[in-house]
mmCIF file with all atom_site columns, C-alpha atoms in Angstrom:
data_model
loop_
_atom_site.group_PDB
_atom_site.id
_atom_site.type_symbol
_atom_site.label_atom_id
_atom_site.label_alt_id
_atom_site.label_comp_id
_atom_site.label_asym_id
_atom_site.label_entity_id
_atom_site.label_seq_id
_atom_site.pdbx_PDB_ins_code
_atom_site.Cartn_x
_atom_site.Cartn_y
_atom_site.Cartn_z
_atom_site.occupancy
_atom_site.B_iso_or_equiv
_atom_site.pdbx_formal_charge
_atom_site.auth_seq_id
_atom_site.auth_comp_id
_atom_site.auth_asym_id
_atom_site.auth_atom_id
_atom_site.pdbx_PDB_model_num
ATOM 1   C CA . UNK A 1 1   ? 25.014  -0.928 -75.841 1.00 49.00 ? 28  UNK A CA 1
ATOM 2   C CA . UNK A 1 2   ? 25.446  -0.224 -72.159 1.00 62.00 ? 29  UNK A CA 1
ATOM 3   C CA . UNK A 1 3   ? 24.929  4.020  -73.862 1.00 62.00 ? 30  UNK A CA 1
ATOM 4   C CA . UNK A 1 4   ? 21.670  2.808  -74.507 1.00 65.00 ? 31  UNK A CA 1
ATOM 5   C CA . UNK A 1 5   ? 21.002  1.066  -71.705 1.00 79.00 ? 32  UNK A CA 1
ATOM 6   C CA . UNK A 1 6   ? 21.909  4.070  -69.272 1.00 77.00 ? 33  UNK A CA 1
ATOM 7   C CA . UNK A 1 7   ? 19.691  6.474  -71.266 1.00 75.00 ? 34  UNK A CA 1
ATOM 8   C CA . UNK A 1 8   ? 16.724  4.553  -71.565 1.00 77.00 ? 35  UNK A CA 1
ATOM 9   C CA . UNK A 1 9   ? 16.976  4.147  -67.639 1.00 78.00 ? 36  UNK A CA 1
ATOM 10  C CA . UNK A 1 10  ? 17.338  7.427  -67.285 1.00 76.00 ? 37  UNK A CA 1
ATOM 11  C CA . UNK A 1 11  ? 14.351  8.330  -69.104 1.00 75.00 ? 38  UNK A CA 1
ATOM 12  C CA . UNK A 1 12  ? 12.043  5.542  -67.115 1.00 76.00 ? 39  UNK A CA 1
ATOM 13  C CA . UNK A 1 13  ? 13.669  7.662  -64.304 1.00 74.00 ? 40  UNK A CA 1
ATOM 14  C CA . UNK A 1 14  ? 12.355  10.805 -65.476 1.00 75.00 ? 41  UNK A CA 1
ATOM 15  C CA . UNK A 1 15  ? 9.362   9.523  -66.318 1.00 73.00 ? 42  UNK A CA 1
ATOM 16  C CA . UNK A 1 16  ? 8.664   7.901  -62.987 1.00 70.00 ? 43  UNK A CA 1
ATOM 17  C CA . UNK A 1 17  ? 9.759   11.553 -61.228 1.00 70.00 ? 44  UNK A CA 1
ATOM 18  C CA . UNK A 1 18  ? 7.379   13.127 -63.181 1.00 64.00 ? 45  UNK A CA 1
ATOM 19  C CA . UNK A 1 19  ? 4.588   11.045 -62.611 1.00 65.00 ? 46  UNK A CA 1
ATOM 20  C CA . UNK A 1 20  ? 5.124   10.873 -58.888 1.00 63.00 ? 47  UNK A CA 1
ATOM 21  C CA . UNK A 1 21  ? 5.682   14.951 -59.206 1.00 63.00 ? 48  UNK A CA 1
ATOM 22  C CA . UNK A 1 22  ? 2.021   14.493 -60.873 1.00 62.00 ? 49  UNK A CA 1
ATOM 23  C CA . UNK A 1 23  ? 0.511   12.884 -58.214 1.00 61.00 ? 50  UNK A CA 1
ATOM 24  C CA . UNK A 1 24  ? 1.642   14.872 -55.210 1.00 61.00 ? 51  UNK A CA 1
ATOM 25  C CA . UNK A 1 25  ? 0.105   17.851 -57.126 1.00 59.00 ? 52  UNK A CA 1
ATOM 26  C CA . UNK A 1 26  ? -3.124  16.321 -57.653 1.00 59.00 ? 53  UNK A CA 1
ATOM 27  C CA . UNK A 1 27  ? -3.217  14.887 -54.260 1.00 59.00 ? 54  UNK A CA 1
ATOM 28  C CA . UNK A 1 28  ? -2.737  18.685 -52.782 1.00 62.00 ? 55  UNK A CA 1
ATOM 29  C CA . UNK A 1 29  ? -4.892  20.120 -55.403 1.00 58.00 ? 56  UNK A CA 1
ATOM 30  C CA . UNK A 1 30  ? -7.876  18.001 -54.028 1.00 60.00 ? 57  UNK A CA 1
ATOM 31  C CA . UNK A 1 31  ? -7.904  19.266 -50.799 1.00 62.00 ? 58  UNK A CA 1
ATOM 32  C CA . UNK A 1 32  ? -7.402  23.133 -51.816 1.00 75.00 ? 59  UNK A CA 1
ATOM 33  C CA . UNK A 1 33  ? -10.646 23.479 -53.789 1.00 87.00 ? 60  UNK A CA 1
ATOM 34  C CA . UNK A 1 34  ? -11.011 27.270 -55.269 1.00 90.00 ? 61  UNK A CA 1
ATOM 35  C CA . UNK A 1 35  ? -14.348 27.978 -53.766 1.00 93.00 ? 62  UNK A CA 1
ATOM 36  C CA . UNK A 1 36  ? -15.662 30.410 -56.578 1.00 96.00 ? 63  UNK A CA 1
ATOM 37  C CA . UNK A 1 37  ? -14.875 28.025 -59.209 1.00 95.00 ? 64  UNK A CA 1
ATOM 38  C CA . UNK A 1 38  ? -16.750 25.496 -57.195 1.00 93.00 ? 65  UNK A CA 1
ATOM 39  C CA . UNK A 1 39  ? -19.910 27.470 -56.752 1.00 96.00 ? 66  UNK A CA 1
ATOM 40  C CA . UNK A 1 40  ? -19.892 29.009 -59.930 1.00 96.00 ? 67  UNK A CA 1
ATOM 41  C CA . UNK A 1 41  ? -19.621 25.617 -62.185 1.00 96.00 ? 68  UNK A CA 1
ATOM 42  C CA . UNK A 1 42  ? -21.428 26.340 -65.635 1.00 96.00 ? 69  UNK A CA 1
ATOM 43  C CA . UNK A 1 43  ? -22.814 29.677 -64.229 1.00 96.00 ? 70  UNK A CA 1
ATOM 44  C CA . UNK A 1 44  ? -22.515 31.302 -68.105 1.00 97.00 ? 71  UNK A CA 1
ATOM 45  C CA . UNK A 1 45  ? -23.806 27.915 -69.495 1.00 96.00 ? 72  UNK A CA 1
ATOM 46  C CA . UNK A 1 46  ? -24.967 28.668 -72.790 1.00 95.00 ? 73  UNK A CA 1
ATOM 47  C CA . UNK A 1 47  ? -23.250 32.099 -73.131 1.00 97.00 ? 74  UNK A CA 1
ATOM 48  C CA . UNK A 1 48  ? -20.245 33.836 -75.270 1.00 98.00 ? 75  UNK A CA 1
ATOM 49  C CA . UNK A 1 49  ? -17.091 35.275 -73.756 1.00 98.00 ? 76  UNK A CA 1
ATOM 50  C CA . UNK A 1 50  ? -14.464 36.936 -75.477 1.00 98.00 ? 77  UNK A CA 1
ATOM 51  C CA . UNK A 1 51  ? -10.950 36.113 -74.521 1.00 98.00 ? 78  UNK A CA 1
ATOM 52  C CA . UNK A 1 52  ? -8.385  38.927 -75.673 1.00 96.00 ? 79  UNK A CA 1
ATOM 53  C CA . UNK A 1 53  ? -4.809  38.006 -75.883 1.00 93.00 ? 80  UNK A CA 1
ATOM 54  C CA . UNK A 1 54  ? -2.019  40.783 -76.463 1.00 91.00 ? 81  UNK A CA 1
ATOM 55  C CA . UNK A 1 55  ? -0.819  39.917 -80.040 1.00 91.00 ? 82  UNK A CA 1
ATOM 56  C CA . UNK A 1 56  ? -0.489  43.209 -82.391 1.00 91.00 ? 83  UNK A CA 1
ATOM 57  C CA . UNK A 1 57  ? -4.478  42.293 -83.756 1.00 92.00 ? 84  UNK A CA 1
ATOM 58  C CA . UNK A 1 58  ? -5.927  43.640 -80.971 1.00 92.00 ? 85  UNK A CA 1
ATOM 59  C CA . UNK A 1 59  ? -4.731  47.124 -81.657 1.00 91.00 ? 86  UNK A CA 1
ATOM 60  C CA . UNK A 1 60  ? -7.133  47.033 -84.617 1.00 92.00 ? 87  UNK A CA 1
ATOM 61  C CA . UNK A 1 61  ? -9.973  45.658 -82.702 1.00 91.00 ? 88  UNK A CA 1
ATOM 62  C CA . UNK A 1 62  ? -12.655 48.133 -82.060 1.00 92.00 ? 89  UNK A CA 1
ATOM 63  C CA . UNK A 1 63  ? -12.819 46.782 -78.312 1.00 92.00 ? 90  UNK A CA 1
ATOM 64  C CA . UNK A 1 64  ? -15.974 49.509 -77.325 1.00 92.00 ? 91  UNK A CA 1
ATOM 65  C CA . UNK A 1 65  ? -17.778 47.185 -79.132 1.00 93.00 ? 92  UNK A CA 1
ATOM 66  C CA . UNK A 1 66  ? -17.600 44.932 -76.292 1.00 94.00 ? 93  UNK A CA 1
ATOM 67  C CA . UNK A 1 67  ? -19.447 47.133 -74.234 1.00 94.00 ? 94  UNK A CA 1
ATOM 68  C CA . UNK A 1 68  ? -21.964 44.538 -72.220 1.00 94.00 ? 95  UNK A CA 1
ATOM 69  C CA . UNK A 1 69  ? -20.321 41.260 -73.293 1.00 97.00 ? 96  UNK A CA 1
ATOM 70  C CA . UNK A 1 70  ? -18.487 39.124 -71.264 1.00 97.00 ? 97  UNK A CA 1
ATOM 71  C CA . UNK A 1 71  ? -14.712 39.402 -71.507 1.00 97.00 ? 98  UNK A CA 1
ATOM 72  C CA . UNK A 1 72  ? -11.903 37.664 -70.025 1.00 98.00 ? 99  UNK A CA 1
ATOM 73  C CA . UNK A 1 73  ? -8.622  39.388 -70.615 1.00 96.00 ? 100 UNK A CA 1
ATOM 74  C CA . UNK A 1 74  ? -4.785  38.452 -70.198 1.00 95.00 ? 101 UNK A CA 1
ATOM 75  C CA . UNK A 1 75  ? -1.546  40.077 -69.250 1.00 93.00 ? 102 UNK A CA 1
ATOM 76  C CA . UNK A 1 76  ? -1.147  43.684 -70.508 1.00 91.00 ? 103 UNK A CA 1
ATOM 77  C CA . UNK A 1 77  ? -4.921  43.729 -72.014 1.00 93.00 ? 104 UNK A CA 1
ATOM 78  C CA . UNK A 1 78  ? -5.642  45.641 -68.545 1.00 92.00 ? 105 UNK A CA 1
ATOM 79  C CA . UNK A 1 79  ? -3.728  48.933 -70.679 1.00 90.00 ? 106 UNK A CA 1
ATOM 80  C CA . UNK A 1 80  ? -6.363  49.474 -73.163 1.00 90.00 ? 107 UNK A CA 1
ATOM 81  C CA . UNK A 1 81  ? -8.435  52.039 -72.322 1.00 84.00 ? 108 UNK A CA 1
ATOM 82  C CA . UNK A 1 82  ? -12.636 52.185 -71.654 1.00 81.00 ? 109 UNK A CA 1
ATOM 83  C CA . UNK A 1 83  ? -12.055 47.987 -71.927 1.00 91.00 ? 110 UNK A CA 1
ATOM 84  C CA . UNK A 1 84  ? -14.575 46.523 -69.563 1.00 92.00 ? 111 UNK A CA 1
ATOM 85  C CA . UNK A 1 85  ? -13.047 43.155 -68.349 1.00 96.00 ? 112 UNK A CA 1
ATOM 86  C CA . UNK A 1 86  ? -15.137 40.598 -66.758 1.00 97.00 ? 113 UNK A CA 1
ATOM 87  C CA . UNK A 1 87  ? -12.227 38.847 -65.983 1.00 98.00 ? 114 UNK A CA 1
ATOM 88  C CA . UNK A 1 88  ? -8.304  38.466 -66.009 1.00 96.00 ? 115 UNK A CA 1
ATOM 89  C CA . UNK A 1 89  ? -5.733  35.933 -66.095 1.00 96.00 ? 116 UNK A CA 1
ATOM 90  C CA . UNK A 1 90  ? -1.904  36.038 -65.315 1.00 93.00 ? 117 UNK A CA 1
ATOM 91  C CA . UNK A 1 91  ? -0.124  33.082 -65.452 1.00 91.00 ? 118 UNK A CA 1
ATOM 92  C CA . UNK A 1 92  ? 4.137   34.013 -65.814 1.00 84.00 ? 119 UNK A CA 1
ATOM 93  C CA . UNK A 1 93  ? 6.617   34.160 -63.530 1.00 80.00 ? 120 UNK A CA 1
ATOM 94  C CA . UNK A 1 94  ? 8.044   36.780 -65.482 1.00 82.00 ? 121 UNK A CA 1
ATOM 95  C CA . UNK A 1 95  ? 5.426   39.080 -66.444 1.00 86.00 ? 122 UNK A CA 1
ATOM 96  C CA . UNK A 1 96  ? 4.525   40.459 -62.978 1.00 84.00 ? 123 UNK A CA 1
ATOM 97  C CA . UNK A 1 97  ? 7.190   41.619 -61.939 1.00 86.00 ? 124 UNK A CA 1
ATOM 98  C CA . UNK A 1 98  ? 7.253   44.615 -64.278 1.00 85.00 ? 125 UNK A CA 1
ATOM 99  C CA . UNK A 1 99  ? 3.558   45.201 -63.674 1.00 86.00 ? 126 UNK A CA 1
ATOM 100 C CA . UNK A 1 100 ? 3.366   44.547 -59.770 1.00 86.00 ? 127 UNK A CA 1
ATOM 101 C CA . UNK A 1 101 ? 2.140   48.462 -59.148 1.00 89.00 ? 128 UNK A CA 1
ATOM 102 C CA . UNK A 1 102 ? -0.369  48.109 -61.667 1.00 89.00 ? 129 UNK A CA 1
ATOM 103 C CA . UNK A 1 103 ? -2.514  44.850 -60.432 1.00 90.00 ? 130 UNK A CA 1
ATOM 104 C CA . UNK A 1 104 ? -4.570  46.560 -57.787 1.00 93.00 ? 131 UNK A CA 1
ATOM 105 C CA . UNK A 1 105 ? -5.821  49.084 -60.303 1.00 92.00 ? 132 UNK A CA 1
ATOM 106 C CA . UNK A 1 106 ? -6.882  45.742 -62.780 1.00 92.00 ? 133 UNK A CA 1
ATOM 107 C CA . UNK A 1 107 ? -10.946 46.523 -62.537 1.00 92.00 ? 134 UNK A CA 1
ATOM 108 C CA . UNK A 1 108 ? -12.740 43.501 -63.413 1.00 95.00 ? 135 UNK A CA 1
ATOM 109 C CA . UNK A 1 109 ? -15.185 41.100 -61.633 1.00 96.00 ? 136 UNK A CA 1
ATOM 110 C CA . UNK A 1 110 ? -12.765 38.648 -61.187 1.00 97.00 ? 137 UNK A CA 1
ATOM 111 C CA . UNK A 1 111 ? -9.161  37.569 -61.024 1.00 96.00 ? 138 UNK A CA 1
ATOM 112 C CA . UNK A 1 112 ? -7.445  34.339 -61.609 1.00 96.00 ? 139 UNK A CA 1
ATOM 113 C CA . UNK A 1 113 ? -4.040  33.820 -60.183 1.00 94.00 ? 140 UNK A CA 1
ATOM 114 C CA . UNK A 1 114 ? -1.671  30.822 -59.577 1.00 91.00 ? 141 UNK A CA 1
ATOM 115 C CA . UNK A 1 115 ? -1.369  30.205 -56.111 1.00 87.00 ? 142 UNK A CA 1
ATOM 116 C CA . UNK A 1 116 ? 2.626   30.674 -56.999 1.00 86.00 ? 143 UNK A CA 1
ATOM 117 C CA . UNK A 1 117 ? 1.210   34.196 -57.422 1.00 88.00 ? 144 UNK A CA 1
ATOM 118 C CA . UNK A 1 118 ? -0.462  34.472 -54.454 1.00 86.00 ? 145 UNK A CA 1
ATOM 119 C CA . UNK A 1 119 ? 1.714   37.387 -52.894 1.00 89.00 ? 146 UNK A CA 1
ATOM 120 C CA . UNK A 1 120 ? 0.099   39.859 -55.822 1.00 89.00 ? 147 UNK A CA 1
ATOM 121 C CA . UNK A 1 121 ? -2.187  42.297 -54.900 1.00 91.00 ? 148 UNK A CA 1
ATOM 122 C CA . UNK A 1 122 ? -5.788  42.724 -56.209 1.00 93.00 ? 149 UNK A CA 1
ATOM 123 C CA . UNK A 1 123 ? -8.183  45.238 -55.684 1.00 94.00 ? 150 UNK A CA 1
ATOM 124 C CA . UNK A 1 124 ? -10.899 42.859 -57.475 1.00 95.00 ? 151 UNK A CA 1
ATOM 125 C CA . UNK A 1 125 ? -11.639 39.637 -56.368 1.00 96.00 ? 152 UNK A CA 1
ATOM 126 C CA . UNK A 1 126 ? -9.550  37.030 -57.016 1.00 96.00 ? 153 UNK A CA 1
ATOM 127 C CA . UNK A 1 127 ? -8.905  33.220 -57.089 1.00 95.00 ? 154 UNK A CA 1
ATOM 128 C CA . UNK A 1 128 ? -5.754  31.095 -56.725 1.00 92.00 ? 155 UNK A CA 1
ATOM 129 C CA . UNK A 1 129 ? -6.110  28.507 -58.935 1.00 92.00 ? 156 UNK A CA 1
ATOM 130 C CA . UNK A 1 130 ? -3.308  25.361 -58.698 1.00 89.00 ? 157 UNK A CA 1
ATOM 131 C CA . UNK A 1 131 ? -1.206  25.795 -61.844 1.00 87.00 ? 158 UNK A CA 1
ATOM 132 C CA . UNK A 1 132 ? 0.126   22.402 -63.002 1.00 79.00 ? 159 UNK A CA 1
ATOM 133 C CA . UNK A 1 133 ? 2.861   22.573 -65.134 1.00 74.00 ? 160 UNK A CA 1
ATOM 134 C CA . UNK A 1 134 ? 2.796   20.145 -67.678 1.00 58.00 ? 161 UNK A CA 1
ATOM 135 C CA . UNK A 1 135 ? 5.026   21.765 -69.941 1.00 48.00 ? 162 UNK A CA 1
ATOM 136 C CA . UNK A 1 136 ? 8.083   19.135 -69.240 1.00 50.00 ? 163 UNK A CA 1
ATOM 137 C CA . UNK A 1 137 ? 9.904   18.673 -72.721 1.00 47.00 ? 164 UNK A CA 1
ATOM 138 C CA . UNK A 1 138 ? 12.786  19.864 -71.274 1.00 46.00 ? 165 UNK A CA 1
ATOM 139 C CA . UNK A 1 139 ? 12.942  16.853 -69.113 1.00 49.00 ? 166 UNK A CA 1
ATOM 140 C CA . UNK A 1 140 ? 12.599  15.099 -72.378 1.00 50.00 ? 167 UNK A CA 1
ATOM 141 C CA . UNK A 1 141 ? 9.871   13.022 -71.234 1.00 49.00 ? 168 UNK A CA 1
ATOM 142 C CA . UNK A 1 142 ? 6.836   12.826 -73.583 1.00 51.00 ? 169 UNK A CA 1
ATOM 143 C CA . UNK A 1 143 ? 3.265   12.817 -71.715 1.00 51.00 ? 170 UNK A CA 1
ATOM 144 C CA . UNK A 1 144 ? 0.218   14.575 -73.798 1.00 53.00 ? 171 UNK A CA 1
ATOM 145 C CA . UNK A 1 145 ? -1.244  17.455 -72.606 1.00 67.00 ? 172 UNK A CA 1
ATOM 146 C CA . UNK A 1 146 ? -3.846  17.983 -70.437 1.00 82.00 ? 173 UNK A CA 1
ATOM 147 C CA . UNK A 1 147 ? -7.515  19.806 -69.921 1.00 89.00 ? 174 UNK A CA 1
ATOM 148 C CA . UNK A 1 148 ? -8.773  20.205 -66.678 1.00 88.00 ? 175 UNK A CA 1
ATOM 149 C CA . UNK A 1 149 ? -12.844 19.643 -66.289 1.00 89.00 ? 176 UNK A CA 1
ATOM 150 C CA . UNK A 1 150 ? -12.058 20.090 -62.636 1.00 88.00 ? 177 UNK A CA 1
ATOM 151 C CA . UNK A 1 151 ? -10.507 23.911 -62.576 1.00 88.00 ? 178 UNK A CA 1
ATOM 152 C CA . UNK A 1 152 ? -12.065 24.168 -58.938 1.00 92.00 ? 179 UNK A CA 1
ATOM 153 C CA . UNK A 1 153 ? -9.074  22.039 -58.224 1.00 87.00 ? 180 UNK A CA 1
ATOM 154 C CA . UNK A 1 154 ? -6.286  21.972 -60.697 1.00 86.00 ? 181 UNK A CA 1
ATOM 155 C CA . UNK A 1 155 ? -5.440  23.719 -64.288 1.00 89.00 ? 182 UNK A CA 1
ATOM 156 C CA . UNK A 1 156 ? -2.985  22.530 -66.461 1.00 86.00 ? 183 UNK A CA 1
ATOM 157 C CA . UNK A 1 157 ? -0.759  24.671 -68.140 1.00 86.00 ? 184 UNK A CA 1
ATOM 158 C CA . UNK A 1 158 ? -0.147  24.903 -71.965 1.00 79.00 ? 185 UNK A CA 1
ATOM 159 C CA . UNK A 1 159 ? 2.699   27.085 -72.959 1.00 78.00 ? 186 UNK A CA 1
ATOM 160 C CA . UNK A 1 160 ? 0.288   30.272 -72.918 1.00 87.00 ? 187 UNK A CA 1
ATOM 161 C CA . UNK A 1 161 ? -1.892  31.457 -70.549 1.00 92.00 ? 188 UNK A CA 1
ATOM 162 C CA . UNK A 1 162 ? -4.749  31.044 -73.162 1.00 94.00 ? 189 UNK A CA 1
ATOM 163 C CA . UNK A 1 163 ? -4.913  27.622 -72.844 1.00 93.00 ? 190 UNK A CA 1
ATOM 164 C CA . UNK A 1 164 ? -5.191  28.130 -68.761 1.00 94.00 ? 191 UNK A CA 1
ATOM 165 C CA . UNK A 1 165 ? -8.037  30.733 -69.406 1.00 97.00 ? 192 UNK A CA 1
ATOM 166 C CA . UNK A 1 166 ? -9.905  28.298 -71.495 1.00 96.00 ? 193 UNK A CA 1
ATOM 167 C CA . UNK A 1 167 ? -9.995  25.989 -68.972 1.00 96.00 ? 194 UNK A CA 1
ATOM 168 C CA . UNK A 1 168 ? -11.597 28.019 -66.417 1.00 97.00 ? 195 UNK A CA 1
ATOM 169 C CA . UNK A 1 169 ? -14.268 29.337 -69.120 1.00 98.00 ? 196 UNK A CA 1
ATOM 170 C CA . UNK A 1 170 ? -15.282 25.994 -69.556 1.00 97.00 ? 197 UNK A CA 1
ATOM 171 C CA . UNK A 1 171 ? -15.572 25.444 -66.124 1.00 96.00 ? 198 UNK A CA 1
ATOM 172 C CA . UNK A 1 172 ? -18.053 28.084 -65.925 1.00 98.00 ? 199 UNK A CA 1
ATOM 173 C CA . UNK A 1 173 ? -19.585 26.996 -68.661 1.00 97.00 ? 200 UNK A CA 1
ATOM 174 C CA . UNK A 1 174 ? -19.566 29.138 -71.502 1.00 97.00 ? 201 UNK A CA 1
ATOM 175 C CA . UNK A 1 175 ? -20.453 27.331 -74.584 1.00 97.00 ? 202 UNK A CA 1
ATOM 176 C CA . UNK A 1 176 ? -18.547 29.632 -77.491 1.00 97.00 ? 203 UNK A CA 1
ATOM 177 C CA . UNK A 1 177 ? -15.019 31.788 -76.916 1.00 97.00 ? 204 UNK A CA 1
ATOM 178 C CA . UNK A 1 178 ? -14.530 34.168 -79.223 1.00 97.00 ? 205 UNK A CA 1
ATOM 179 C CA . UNK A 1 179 ? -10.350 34.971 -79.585 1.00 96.00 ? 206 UNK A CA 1
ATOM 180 C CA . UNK A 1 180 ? -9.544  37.799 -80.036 1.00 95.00 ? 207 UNK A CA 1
ATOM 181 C CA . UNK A 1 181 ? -5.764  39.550 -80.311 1.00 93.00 ? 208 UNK A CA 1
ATOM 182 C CA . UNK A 1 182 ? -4.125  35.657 -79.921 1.00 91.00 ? 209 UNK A CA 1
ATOM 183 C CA . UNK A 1 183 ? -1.557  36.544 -82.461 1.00 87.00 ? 210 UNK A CA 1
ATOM 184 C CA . UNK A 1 184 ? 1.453   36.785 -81.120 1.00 68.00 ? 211 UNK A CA 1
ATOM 185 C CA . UNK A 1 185 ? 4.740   35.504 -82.211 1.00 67.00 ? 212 UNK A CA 1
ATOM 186 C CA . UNK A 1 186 ? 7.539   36.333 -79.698 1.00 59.00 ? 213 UNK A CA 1
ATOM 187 C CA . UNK A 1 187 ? 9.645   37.497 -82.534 1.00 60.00 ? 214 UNK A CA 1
ATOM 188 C CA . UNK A 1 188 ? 9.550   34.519 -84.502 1.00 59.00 ? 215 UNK A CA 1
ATOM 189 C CA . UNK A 1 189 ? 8.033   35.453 -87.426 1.00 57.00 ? 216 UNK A CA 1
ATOM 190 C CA . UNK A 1 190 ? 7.715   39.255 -89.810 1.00 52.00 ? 217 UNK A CA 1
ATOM 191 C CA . UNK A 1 191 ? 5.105   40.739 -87.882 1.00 47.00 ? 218 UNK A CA 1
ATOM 192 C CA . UNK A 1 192 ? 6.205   42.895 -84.986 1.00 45.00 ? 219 UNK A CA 1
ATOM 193 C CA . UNK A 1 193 ? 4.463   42.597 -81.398 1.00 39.00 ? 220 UNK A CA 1
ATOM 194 C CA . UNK A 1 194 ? 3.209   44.488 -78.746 1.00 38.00 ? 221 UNK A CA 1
#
């Protein structure tokens, strides 16, 4: 009995950390407003964007067919040659730091970067967006996920930075995504990755 009593304590105690964790990161969020994503609310209302992921699809996606469209790529996408990104999205602390040389060459219209990412260097324009990180099974403390309809402010993160790019494309208002290349399986499965 007193088992259960400790760990249920320690959960409301979790749960209370994360919450006030929550708040303080809305709170600072509010008052550090990403002015593009401000102005440009719902400026591709009505439109299509493509959002290409690096699963092992997209090397048997005839991408110069997106010539003209708007695209919003992720990660590594910026490798594949004569692709004409609109815009780009890195979310991991992990990922940049084998591709730190290779941001400023990134050509696109713009880029979207955690402000915990802030330090990168762009040759495009770029926005640092407040990255909430929602992701908090690991604290074993069960709260849904989230979707920002206020990415001028705060994004939530979703366990790929998909779900953060989808967020800001509905922010600027694009009525259909197309997905293209979101296939990957980190090794989990029989198909190999890229």
């Amino acid at each position: 009995m007193h088992k259960k009593s400790y760990a249920a304590k320690r959960r409301q105690q979790q749960r209370l950390r994360v919450q006030n964790d929550l708040l303080h990161f809305m709170k600072q969020a509010l008052f550090n407003k990403d002015p593009y994503l401000t102005i440009n609310k719902n400026k591709h209302q009505g439109e299509t964007c493509f959002l290409l992921g690096c699963g092992p699809s997209i090397n048997k996606t005839p991408l110069e067919k997106l010539k003209g469209q708007c695209v919003m790529g992720v990660n590594g996408i910026y490798l594949k040659e004569d692709l004409d990104l609109t815009y780009y999205m890195t979310v991991s602390h992990l990922f940049w730091k084998s591709h730190i040389e290779a941001f400023p060459t990134i050509a696109c219209q713009r880029a979207f970067i955690p402000t915990y990412l802030q330090h990168l260097h762009f040759n495009c324009p770029v926005s640092h967006v407040n990255i909430y990180n929602n992701n908090i099974e690991a604290a074993h403390v069960p709260l849904p996920k989230n979707f920002s309809t206020e990415c001028e402010s705060y994004i939530f993160s979703g366990g790929t930075v998909i779900f953060c790019c989808l967020q800001i494309l509905y922010q600027l208002g694009f009525e259909r995504v197309v997905l293209l290349g979101i296939d990957h399986n980190y090794g989990q499965g029989n198909n190999q990755t890229t």
